[in-house]
Short mmCIF file of C-alpha atoms in Angstrom, two decimals:
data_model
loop_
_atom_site.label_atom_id
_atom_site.label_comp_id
_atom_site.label_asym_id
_atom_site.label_seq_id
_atom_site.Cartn_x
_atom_site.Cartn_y
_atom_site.Cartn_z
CA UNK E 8 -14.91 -2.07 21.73
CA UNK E 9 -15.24 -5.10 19.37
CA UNK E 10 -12.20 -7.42 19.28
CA UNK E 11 -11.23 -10.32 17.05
CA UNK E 12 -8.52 -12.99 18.09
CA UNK E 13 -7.26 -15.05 15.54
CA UNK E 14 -5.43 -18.48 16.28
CA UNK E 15 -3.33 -19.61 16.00
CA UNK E 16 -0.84 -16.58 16.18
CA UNK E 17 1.93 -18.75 13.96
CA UNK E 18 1.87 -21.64 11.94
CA UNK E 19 4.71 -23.70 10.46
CA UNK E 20 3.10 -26.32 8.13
CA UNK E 21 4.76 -28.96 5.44
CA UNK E 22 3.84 -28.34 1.68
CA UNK E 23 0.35 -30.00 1.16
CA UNK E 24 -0.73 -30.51 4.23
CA UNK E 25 -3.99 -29.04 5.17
CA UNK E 26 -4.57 -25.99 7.38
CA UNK E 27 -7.44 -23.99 9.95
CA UNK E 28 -7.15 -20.35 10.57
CA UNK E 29 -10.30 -19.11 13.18
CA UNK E 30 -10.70 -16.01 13.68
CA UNK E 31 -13.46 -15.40 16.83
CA UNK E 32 -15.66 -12.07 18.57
CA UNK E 33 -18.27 -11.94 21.23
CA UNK E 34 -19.54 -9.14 19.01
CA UNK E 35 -21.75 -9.61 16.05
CA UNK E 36 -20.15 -8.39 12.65
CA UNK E 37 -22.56 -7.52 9.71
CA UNK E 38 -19.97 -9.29 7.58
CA UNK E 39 -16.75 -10.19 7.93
CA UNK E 40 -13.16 -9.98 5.56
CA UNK E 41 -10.51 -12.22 4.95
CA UNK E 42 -6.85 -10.15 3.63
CA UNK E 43 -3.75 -11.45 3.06
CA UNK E 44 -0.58 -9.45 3.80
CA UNK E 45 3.06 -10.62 2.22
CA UNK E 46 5.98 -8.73 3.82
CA UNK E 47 6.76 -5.40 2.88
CA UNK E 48 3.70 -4.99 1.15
CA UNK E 49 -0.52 -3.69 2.23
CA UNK E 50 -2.83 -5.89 2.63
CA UNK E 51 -4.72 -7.28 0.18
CA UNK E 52 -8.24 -8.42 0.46
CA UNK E 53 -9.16 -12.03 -0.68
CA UNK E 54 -12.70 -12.61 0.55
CA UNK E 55 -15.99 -11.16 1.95
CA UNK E 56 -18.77 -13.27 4.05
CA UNK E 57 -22.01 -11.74 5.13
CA UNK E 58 -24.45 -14.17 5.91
CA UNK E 59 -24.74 -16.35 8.89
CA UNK E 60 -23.11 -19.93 7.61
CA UNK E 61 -22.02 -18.57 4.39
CA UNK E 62 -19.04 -20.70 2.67
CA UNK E 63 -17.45 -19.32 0.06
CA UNK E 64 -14.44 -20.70 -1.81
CA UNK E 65 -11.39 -19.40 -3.62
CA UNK E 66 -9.62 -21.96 -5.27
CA UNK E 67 -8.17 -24.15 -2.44
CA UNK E 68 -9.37 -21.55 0.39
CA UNK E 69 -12.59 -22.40 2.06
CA UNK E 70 -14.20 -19.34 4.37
CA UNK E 71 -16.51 -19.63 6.61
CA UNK E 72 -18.67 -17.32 8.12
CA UNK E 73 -19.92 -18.61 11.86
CA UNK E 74 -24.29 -18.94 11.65
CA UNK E 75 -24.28 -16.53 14.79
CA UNK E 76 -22.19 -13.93 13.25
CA UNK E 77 -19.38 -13.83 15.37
CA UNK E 78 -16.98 -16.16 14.29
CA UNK E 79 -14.92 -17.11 11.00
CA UNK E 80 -12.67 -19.75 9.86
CA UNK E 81 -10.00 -20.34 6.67
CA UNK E 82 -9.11 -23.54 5.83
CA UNK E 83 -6.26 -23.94 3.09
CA UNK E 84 -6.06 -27.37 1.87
CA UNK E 85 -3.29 -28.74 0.47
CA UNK E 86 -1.11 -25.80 1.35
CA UNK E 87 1.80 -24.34 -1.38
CA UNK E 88 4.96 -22.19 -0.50
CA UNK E 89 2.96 -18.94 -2.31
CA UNK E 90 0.17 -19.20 0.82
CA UNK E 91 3.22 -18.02 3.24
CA UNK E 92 2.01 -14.55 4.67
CA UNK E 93 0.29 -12.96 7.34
CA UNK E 94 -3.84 -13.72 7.54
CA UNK E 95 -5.66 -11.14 8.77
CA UNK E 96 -9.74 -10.86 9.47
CA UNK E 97 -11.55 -7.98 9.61
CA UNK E 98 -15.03 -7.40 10.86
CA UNK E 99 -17.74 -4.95 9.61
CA UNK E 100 -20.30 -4.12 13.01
CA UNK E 101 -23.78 -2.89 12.55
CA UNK E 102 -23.94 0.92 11.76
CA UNK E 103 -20.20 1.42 12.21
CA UNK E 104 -17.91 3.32 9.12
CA UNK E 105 -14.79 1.78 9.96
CA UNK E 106 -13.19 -2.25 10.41
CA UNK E 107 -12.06 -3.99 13.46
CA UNK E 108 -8.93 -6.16 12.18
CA UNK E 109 -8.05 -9.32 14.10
CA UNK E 110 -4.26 -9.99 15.39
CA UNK E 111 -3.17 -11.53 12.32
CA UNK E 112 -2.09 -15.31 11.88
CA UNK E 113 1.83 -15.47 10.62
CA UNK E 114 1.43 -18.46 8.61
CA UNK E 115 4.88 -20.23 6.70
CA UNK E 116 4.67 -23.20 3.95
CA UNK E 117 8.08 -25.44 4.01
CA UNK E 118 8.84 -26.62 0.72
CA UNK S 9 -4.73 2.94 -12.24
CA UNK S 10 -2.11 3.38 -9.26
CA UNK S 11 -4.77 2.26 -6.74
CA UNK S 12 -3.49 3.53 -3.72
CA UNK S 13 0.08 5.46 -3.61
CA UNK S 14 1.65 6.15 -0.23
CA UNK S 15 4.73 8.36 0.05
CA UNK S 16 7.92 8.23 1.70
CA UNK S 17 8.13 4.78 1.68
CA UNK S 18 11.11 4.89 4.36
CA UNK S 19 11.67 7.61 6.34
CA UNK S 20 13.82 8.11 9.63
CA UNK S 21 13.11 10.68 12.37
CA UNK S 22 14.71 11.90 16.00
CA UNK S 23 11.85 12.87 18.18
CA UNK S 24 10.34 16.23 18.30
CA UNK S 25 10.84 16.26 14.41
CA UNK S 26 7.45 16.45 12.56
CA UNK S 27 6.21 14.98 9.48
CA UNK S 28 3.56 14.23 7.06
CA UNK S 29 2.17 11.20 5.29
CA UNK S 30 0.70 11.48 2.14
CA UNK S 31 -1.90 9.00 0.28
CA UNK S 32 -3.94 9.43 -2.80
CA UNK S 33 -6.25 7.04 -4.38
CA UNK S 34 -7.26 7.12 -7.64
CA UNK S 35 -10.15 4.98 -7.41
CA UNK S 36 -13.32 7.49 -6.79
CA UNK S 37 -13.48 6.14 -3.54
CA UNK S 38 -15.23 7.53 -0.65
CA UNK S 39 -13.72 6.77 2.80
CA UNK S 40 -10.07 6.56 3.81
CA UNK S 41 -7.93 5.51 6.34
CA UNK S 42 -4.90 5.53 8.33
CA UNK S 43 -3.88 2.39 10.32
CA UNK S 44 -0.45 1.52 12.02
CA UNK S 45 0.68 -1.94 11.99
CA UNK S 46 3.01 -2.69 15.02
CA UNK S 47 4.17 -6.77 15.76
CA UNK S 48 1.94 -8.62 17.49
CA UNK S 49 -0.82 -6.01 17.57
CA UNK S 50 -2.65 -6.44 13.87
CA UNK S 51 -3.65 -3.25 11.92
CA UNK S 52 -5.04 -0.40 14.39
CA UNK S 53 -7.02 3.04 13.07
CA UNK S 54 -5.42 5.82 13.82
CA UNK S 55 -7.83 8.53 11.51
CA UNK S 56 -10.62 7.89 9.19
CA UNK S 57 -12.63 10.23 6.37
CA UNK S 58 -16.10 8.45 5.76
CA UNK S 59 -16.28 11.00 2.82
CA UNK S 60 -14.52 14.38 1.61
CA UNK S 61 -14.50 17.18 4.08
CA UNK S 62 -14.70 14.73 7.17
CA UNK S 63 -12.32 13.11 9.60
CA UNK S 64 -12.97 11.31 12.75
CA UNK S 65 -10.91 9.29 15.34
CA UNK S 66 -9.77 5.61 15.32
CA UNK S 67 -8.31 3.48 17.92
CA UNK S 68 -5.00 5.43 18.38
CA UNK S 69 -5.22 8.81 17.44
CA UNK S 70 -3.27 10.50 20.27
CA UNK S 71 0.12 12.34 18.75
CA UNK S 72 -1.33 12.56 14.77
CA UNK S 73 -3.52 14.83 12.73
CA UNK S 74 -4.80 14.23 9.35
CA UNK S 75 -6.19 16.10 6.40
CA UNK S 76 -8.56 15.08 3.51
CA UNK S 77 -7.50 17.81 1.25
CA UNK S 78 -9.77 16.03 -1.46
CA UNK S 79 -11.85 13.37 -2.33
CA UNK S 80 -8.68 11.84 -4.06
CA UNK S 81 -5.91 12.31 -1.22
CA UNK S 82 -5.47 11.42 2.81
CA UNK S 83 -2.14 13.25 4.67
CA UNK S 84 -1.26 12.19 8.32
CA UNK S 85 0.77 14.54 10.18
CA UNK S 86 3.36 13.59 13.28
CA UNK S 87 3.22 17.10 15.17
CA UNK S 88 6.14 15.94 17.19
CA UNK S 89 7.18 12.37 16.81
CA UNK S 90 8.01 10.07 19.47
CA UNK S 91 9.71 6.96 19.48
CA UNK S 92 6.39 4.66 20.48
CA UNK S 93 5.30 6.60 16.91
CA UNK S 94 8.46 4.27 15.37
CA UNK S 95 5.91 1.82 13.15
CA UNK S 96 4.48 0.62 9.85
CA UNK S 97 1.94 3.46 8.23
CA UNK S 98 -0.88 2.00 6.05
CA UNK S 99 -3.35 4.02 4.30
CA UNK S 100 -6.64 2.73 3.10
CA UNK S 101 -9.56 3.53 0.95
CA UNK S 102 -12.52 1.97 0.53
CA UNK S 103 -16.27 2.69 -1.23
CA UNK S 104 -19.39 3.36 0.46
CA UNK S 105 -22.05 0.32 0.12
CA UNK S 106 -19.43 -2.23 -0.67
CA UNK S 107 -19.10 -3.49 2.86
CA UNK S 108 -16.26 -1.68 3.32
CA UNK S 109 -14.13 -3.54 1.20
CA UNK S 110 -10.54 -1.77 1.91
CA UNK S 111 -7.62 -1.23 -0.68
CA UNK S 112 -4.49 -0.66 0.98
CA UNK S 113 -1.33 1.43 -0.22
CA UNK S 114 2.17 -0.10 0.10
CA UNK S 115 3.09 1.54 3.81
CA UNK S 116 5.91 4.00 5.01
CA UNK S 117 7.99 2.50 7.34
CA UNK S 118 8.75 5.15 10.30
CA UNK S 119 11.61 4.96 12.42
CA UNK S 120 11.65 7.38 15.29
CA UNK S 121 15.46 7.70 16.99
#
């Protein structure tokens, strides 16, 4: 069974302050997903990685994707009230038809 | 385009009563899933359909059936629902070659009494 654990579980930052989300396996993903989930709504999916030491960025939101394949980070810089939700990541594994979602990191912006 | 739709949206049960889930995308998407988000424990599969006329197991599938009636919708069935069954349903769909890339409906939140 894969598993991803995502850390930290909660985070309670000050507006524009900057931010790391790491989400980490001992199993190699063929790429790996990045969703954002506000309450009472689905998840909605911001990025995909899928190349060892890929960066990609979206706007303020820097992704990483670990050179080994097992790892992946978010860093939020300069954080705003609207990047309150839940992060979750989501790994693809070699040959498999379905995701393996992290625990989730509960993250809060204070005005 | 709806995306994906996902009805009830609330819905409150006593155990032994059964129920169904319904989802349909409107996307022309292959694969679709059900997941059940619980505190603490992320998004788990419960059921999957890689494509139309197939279903296979998740994580968590003890207590559920499902049904991919057609390419376009996704039920999931509580035979006889039990309290540990009290959670939030997602369904998902996603298109083959695009890594997966999953669209997820609003949710039906299940309470089991």
């Amino acid at each position: 069974t894969q598993l991803l654990e995502q850390s930290p579980q909660f985070l309670s930052i000050q507006e524009g302050e900057n931010l790391t989300v790491y989400c980490n396996s001992s199993s190699v993903f063929s790429s790996l997903q990045w969703y954002r989930q506000e309450p009472g709504e689905g998840p909605v999916l911001l990025v995909t990685v899928v190349t060892g030491g890929e960066v990609k960025k979206l706007k303020r939101l820097t992704f990483q994707f670990g050179d080994a394949r097992k790892d992946s980070s978010l860093h939020i810089t300069a954080a705003q009230p609207g990047d309150t939700g839940l992060y979750l990541c989501a790994g693809w594994g070699f040959g498999n038809e379905k995701l393996t979602f992290g625990t989730g990191t509960r993250l809060t912006i204070i005005p | 385009n709806a995306g994906v739709t996902q009805t009830p949206k609330f819905q409150v049960l006593k155990t032994g009563q059964s129920m169904t889930l319904q989802c349909a995308q409107d996307m022309n998407h292959n694969s679709m899933y059900w997941y059940r988000q619980d505190p603490g424990m992320g998004l788990r599969l419960i059921y999957y359909s890689a494509s139309e006329g197939t279903t296979d197991k998740g994580e968590v599938p003890n207590g559920y059936n499902v049904s991919r009636l057609n390419k376009r919708e996704f039920s999931l069935r509580l035979e006889s629902a039990a309290p540990s069954q009290t959670s939030v349903y997602f369904c998902a769909s996603s298109l083959l070659g695009s890594y997966n890339e999953q669209f997820f409906g609003p949710g039906t939140r299940l309470t089991v009494l």
